[in-house]
Coordinates of C-alpha atoms and ligand atoms in Angstrom, one line a residue:
X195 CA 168.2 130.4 -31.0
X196 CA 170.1 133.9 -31.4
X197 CA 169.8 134.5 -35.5
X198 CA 165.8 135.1 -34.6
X199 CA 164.4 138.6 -35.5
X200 CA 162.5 140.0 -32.7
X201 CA 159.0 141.6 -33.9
X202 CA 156.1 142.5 -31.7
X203 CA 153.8 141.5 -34.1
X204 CA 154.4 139.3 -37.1
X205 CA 151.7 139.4 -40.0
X206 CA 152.5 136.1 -42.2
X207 CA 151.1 136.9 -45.6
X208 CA 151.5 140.2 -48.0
X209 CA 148.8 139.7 -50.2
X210 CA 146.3 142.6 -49.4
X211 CA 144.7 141.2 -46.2
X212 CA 148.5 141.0 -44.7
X213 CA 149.1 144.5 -46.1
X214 CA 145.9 145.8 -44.5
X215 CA 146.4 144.5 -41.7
X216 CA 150.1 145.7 -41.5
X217 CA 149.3 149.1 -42.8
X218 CA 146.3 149.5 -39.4
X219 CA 148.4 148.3 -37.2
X220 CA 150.7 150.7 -38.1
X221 CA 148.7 153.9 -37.6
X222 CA 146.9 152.8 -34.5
X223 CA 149.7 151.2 -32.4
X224 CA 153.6 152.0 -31.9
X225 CA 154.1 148.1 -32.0
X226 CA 157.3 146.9 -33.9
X227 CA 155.2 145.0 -37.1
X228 CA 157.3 142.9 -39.3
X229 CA 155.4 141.3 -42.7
X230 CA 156.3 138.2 -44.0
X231 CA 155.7 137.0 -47.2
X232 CA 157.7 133.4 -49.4
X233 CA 157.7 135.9 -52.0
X234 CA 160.0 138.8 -52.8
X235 CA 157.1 141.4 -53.2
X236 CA 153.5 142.0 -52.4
X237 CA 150.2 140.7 -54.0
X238 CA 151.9 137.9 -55.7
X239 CA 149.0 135.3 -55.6
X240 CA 145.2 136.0 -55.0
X241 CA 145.4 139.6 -54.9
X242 CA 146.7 140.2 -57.9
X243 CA 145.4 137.3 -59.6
X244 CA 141.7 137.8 -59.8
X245 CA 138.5 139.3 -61.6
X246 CA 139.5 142.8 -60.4
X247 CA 136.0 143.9 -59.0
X248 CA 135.2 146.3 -56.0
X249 CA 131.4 144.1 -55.5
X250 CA 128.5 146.0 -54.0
X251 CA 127.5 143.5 -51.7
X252 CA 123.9 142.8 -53.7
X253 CA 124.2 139.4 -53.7
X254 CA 125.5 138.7 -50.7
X255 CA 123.1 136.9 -48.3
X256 CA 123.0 139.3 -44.9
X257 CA 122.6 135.9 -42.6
X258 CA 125.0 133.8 -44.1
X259 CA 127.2 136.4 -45.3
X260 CA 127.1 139.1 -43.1
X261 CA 130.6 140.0 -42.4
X262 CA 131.7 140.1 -46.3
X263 CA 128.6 141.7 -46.7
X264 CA 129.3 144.7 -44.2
X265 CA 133.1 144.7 -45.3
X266 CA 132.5 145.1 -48.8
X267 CA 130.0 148.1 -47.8
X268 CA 132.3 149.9 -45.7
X269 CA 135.4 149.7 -47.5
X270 CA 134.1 150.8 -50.9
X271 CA 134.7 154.3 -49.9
X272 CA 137.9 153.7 -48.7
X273 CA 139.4 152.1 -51.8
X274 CA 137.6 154.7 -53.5
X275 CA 139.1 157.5 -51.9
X276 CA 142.9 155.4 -52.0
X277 CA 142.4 155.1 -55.9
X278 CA 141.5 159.0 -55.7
X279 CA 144.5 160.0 -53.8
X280 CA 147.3 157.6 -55.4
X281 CA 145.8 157.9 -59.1
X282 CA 145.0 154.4 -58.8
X283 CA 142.7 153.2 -61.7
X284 CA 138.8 153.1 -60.8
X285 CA 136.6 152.0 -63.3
X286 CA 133.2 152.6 -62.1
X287 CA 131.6 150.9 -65.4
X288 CA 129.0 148.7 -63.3
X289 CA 127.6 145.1 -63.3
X290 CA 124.4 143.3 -64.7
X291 CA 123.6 140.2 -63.3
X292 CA 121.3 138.5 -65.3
X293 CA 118.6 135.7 -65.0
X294 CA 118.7 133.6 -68.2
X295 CA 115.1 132.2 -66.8
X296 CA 111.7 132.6 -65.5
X297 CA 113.3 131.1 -62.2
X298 CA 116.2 133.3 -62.1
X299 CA 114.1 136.3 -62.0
X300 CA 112.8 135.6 -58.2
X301 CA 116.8 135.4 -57.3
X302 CA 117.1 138.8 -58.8
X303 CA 114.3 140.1 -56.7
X304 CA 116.0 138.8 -53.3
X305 CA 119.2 140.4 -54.6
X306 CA 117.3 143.6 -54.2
X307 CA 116.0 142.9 -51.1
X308 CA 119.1 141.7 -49.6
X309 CA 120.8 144.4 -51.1
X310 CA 118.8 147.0 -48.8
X311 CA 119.9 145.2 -45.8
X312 CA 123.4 145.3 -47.1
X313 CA 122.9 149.2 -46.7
X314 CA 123.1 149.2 -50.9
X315 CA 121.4 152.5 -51.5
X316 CA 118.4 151.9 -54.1
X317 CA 119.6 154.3 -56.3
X318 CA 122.1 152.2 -57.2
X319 CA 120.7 149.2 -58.6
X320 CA 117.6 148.5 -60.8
X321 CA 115.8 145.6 -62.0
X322 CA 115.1 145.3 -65.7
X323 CA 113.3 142.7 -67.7
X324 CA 115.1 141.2 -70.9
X325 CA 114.0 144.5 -73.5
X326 CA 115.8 147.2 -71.0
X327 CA 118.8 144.6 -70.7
X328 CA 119.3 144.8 -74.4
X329 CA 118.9 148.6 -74.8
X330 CA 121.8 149.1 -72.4
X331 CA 124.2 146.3 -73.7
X332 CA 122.5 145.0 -77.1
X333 CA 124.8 142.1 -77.1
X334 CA 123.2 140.5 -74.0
X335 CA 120.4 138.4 -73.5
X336 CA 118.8 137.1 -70.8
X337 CA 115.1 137.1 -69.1
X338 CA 115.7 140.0 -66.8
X339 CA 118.7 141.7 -65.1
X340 CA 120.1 143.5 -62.6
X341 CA 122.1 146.6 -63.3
X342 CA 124.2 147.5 -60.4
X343 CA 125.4 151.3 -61.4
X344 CA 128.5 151.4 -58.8
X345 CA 130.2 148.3 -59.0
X346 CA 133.9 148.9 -60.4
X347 CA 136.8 147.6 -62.1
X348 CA 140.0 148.1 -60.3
X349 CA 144.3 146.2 -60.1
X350 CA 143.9 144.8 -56.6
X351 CA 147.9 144.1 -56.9
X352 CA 148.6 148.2 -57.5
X353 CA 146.4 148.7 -53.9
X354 CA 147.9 146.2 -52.3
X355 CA 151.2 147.7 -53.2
X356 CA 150.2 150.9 -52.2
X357 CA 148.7 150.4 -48.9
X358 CA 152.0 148.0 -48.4
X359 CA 154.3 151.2 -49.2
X360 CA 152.1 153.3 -46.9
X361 CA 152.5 150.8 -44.0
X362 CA 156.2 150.2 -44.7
X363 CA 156.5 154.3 -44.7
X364 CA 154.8 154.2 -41.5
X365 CA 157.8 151.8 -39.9
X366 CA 156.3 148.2 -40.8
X367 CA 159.4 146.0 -42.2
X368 CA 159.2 143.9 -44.5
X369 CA 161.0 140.5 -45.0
X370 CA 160.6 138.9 -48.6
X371 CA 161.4 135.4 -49.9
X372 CA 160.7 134.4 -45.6
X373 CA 158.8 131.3 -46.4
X374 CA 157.8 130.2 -42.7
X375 CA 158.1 126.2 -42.4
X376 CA 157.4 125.9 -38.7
X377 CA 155.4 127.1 -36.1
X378 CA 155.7 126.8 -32.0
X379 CA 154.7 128.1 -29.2
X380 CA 156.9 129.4 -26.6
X381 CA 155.4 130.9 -23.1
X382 CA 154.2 134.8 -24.0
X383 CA 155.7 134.0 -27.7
X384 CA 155.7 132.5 -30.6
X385 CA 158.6 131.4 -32.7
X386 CA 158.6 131.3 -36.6
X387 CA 161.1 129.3 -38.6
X388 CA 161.6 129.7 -42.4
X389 CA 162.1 127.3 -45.0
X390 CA 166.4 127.2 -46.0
X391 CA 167.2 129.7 -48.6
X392 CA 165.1 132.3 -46.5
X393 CA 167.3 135.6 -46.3
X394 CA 166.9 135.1 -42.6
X395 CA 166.5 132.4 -40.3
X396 CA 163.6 133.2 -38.4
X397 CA 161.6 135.6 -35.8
X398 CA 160.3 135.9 -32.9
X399 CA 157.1 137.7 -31.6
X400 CA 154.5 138.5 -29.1
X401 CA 152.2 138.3 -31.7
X402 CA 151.6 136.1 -34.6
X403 CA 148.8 137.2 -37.1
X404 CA 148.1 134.4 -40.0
X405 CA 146.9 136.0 -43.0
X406 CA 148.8 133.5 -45.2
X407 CA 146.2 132.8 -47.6
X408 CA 146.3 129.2 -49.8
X409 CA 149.4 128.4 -47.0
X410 CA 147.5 129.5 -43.8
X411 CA 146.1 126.3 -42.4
X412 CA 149.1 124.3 -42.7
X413 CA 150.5 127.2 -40.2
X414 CA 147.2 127.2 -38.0
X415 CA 147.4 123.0 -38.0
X416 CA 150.7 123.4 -36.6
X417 CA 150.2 125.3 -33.6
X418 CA 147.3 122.5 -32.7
X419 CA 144.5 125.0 -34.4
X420 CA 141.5 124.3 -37.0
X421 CA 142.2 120.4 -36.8
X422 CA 138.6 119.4 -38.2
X423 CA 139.2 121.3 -41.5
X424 CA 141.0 121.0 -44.5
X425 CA 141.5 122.7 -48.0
X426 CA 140.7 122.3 -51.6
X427 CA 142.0 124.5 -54.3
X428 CA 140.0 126.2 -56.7
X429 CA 141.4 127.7 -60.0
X430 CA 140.5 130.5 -61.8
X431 CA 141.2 130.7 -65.5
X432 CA 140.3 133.8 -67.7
X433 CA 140.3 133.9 -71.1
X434 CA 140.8 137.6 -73.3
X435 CA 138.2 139.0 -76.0
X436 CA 139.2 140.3 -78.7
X437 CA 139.5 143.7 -79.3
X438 CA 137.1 143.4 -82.1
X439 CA 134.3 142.3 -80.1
X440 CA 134.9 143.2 -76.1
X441 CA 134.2 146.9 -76.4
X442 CA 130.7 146.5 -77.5
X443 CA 129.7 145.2 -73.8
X444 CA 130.7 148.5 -71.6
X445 CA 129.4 146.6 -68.1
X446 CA 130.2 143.7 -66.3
X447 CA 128.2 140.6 -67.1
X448 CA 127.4 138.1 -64.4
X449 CA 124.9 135.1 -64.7
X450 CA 123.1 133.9 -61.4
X451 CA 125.1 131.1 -60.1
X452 CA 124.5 127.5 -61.2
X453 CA 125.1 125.8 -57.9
X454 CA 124.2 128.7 -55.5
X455 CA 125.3 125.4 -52.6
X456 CA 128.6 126.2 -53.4
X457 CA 130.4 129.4 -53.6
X458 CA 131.8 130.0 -56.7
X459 CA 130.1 132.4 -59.6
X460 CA 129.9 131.0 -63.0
X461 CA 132.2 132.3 -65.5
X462 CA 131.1 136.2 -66.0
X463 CA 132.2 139.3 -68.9
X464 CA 134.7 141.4 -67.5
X465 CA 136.1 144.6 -68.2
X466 CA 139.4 145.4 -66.9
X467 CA 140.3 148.8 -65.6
X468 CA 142.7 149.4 -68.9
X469 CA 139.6 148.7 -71.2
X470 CA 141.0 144.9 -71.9
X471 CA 137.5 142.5 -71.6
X472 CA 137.8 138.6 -70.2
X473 CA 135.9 136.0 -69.4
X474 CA 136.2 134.2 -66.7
X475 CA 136.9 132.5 -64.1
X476 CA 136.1 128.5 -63.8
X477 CA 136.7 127.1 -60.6
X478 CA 138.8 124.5 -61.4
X479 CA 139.8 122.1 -59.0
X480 CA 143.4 121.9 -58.6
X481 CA 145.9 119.7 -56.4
X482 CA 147.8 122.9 -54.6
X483 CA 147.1 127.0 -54.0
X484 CA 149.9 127.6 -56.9
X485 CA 148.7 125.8 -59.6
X486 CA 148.5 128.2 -61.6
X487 CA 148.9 125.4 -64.8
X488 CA 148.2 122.0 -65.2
X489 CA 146.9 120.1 -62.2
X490 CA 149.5 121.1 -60.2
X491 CA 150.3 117.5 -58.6
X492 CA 153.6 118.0 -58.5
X493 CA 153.6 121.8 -57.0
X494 CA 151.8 121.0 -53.8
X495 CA 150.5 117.8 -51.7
X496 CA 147.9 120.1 -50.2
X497 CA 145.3 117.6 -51.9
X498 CA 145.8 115.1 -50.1
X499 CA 146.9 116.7 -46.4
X500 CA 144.3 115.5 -43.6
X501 CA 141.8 115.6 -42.7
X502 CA 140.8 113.8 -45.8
X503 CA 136.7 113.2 -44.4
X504 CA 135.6 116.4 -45.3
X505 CA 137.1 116.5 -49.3
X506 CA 135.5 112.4 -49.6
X507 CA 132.3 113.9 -47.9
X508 CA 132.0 116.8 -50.3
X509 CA 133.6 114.7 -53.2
X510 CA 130.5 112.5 -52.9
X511 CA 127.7 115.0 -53.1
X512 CA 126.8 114.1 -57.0
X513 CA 126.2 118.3 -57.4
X514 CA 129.5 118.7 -56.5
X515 CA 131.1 116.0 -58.3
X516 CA 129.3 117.2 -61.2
X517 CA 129.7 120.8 -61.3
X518 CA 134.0 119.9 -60.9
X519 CA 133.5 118.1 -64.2
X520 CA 132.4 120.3 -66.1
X521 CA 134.9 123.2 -64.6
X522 CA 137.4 120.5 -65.5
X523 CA 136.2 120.9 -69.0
X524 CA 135.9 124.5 -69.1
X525 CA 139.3 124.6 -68.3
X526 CA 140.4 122.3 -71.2
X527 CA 138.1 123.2 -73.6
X528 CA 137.9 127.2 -75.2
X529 CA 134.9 126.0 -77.0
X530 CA 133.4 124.5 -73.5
X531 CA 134.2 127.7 -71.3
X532 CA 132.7 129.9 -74.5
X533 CA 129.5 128.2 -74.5
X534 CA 128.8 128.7 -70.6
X535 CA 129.1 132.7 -71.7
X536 CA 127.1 132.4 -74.9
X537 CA 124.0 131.4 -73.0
X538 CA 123.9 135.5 -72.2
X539 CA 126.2 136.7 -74.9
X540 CA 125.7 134.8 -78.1
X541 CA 127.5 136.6 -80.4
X542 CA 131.1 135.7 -78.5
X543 CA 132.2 132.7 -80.6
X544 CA 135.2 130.5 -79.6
X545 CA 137.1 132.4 -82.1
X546 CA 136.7 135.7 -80.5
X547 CA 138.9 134.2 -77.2
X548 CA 142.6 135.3 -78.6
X549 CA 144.4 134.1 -75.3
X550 CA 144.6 132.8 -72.1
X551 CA 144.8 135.2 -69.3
X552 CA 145.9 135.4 -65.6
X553 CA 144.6 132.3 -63.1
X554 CA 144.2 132.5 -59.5
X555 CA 143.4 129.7 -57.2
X556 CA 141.3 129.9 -54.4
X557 CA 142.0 127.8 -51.5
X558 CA 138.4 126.7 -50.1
X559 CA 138.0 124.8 -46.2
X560 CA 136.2 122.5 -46.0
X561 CA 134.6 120.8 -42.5
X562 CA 132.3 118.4 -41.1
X563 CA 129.8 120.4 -43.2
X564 CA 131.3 120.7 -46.8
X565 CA 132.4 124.0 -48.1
X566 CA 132.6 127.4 -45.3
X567 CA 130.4 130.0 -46.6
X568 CA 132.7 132.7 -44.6
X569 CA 136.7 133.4 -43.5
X570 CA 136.8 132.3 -40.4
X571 CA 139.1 133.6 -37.5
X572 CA 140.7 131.1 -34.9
X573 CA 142.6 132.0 -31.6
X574 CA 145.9 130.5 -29.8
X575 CA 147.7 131.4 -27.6
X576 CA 149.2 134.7 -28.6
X577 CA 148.5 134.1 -31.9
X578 CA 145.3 134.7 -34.7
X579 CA 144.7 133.3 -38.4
X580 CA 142.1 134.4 -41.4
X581 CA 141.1 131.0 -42.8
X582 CA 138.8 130.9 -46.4
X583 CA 139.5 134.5 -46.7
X584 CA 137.9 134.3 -50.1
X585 CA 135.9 136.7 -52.9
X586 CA 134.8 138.9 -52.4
X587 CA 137.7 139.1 -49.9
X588 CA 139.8 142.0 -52.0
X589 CA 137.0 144.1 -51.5
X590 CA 135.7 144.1 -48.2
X591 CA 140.1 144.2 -46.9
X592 CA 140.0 147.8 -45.4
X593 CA 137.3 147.2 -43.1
X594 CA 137.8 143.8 -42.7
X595 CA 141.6 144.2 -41.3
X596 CA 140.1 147.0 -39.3
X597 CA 137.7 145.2 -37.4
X598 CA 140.4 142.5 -36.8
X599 CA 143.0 145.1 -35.7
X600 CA 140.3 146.4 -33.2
X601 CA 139.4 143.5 -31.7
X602 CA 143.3 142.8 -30.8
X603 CA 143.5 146.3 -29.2
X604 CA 139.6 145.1 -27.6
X605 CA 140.5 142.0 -26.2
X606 CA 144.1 142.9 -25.0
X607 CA 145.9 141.4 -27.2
X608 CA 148.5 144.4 -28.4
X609 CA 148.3 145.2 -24.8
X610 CA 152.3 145.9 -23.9
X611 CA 152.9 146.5 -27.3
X612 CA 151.3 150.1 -27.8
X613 CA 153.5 153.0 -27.4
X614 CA 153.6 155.9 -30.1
X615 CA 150.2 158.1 -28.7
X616 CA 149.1 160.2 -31.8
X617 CA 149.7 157.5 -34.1
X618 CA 146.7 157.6 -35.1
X619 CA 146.8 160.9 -37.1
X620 CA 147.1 161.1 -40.7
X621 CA 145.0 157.8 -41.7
X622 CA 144.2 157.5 -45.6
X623 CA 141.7 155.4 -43.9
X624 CA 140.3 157.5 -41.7
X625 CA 139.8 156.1 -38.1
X626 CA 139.9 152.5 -37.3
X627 CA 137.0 151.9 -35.3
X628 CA 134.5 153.7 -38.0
X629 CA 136.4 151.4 -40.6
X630 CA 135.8 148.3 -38.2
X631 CA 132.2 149.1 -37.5
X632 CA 130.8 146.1 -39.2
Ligands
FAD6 C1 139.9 133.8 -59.5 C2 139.6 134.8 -58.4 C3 138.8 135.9 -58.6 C4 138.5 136.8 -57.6 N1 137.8 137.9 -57.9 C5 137.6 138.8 -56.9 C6 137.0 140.0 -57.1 O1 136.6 140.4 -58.3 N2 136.7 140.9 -56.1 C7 137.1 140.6 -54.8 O2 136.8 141.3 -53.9 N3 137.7 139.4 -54.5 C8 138.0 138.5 -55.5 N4 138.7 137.4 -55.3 C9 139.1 137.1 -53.9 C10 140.4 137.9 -53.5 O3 141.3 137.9 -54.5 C11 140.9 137.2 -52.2 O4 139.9 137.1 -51.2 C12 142.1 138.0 -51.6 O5 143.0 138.3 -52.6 C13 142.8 137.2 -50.6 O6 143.8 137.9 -50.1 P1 144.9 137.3 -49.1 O7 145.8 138.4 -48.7 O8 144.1 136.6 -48.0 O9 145.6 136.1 -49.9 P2 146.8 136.1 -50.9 O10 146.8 137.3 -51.8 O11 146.9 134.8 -51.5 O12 148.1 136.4 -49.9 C14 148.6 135.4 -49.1 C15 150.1 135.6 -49.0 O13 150.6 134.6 -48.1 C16 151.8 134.2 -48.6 N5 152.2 132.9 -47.9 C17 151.4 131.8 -48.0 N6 152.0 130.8 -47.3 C18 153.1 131.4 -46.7 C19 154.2 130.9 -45.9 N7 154.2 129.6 -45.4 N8 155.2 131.7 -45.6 C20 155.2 133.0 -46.0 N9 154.3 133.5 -46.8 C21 153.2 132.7 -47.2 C22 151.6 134.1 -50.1 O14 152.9 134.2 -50.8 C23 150.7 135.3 -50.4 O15 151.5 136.4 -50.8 C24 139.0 136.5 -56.3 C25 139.8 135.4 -56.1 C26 140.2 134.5 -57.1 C27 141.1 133.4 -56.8

């Protein structure tokens, strides 16, 4: 087929694992990269679409959680030093977590200790009981709390954007409204086809990196890969205080998760990087990755895309099936989602939320044994994809592309492809291999 571009590596995806990805690959090989993306622009669905917090990783569990744990860790500084160089907001107002029970305070206390193997420095959190909450934010209560000094508020879309420009600056090229529709393997290649109505027809590369978000299995199913899973869609729906009561909370407000089986928080006080305060999100569960209203039946079929034995196992666990009914009625009710945020925050009455705000849909696998704690990173042929690259994903994207892009160069993969020595020079990121030290 001549109309194919010719790429050495393609990077399916712009949202701000593709751009990190794109933008290491730029500075550490000479290889031709070309990023793809359905839409015209970067960080058009999860990245820009989400709670907007650069996580210490406290309450991440360092066993089963030890990638996003060391991710989040080492890229803090990095997006720190980004937002310091590009005058890219950083709002470093914190986060309390707080128990709302005598058995939530023993979860706080493992937070602590799993924040020390998470290389957390102890300076930066502290445990407090329900008084020392109140005399920090006197519209919270709870039992006890943790108040996590360094956590901050940041626009995931504006970095994504910005380590996008930096990449494309560094020769990366980017094709927009490329929606790729089929998949195959040729020998030594791979060969991408977009959907009609694509500026262009297609490409061509020696290597193919997925990072495709809510649409990266269907592309990993069709190259023969991750066959036992499948995907549900979560969505995220925040709701805006108003400006009468959201600036008496300065910090964060998280409550310990409900159903700690599954990976979703519950429905936490934000405050945005421009001062604006939300609640939010529910995880809502949704028929497609876009559905961003309504049940989205109509926008996607992903719902019911096989294998279906993993969604009717989960589907049939009465926690789950109970904990998606109520995010159901969070999502319909104001006065429902309210209440779940009184329990900490009494004073926010249903009247106080004045609108709906963004959504963002997480896309969730699923396997043999329910819901994957953890992305997960499957190999073909010349070819690699990010599966369940989910939160605290925005934060931990610097060091997680890093370690990815290093592992390529490790294992051989961008081998024939380097050329450009000294390419590695002027980093915003440093070196790669101290970024991919996780
Ligand atoms: C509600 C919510 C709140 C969150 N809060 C936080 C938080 O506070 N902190 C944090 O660190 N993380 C948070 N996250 C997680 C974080 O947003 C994600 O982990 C991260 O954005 C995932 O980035 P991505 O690049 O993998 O996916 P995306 O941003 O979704 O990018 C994938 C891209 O692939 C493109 N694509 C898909 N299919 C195709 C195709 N066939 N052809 C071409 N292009 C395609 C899409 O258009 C999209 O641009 C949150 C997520 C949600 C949903």
């Amino acid at each position: 087929m001549s109309s194919l571009r010719q790429t050495d590596v393609l990077v399916i995806g712009a949202g701000v694992l593709g751009a990190s990805l794109a933008y290491w690959l730029s500075v550490t090989s000479g290889c031709k990269v070309t990023l793809v993306d359905q839409e015209d622009g970067v960080a058009r669905h999860a990245s820009s679409r989400n709670t907007g917090i650069v996580h210490r990783p406290f309450y991440l569990d360092p066993d089963t959680k030890r990638v996003f744990a060391a991710s989040a860790r080492l890229s803090y500084p990095l997006w720190r030093g980004l937002a310091e160089r590009h005058g890219l907001p950083w709002s470093q107002n914190g986060t309390v977590e707080v128990a709302l029970r005598d058995s939530g305070v023993g979860t706080l206390e493992k937070y602590v200790a799993w924040a020390a193997r998470n290389g957390v420095d102890e300076s930066e959190l502290e445990l407090l009981d329900g008084r020392e909450v109140r005399s920090l934010e006197p519209e919270v209560e709870c039992r006890s709390g943790l108040h996590v000094r360094t956590d901050a508020s940041v626009d995931f879309g504006a970095f994504t954007a910005c380590i996008g420009s930096l990449a494309f600056r560094n020769g990366v090229s980017f094709l927009g409204r490329c929606k790729v529709a089929s998949v195959r393997q040729k020998a030594g290649s791979t060969e991408v086809l977009f959907s009609r109505g694509s500026a262009a027809e297609g490409a061509r590369c020696s290597l193919l990196v997925n990072a495709a978000g809510g649409g990266a299995l269907d592309i990993a199913h069709a190259l023969g890969l991750a066959r036992k899973y499948s995907m549900l869609n979560f969505r995220g729906d925040y709701w805006a205080v108003s400006e009468a009561f959201g600036p008496r909370i300065r910090r964060n407000v998280y409550s310990l998760p409900r159903h700690p089986r599954f990976p979703f928080l519950d429905p936490h006080f934000v405050v945005r990087p421009d001062g604006r305060r939300q609640i939010g999100p529910t995880a809502v569960m949704v028929a497609g990755p876009y559905a961003y209203a309504g049940l989205g039946l109509l926008s996607a079929p992903s719902f019911l895309s096989a294998p279906l034995g993993p969604k009717l196992g989960l589907l049939s666990d009465p926690e789950f099936a109970s904990m998606v009914l109520d995010e159901w009625r969070s999502a319909l009710s104001k006065r429902a989602m309210c209440a779940r945020v009184r329990r900490f925050i009494p004073g926010l009455g249903a009247s106080l939320l004045v609108s709906r705000g963004i959504s963002g849909v997480r896309s969730s696998l699923v396997g043999p044994g329910g819901l994957v704690p953890e992305a997960l990173v499957f190999h073909g042929e010349s070819s690699i994809h990010v599966l369940n690259y989910n939160s605290p994903g925005a934060t931990g994207a610097p060091s997680y592309a890093a370690r990815l892009v290093a592992d390529l160069r490790d294992s051989g993969m961008l081998k024939g492809l380097e050329g450009a020595p000294g390419a590695r020079q002027g980093s915003v990121w440093g070196d790669l291999d101290a970024a991919a030290a996780a």
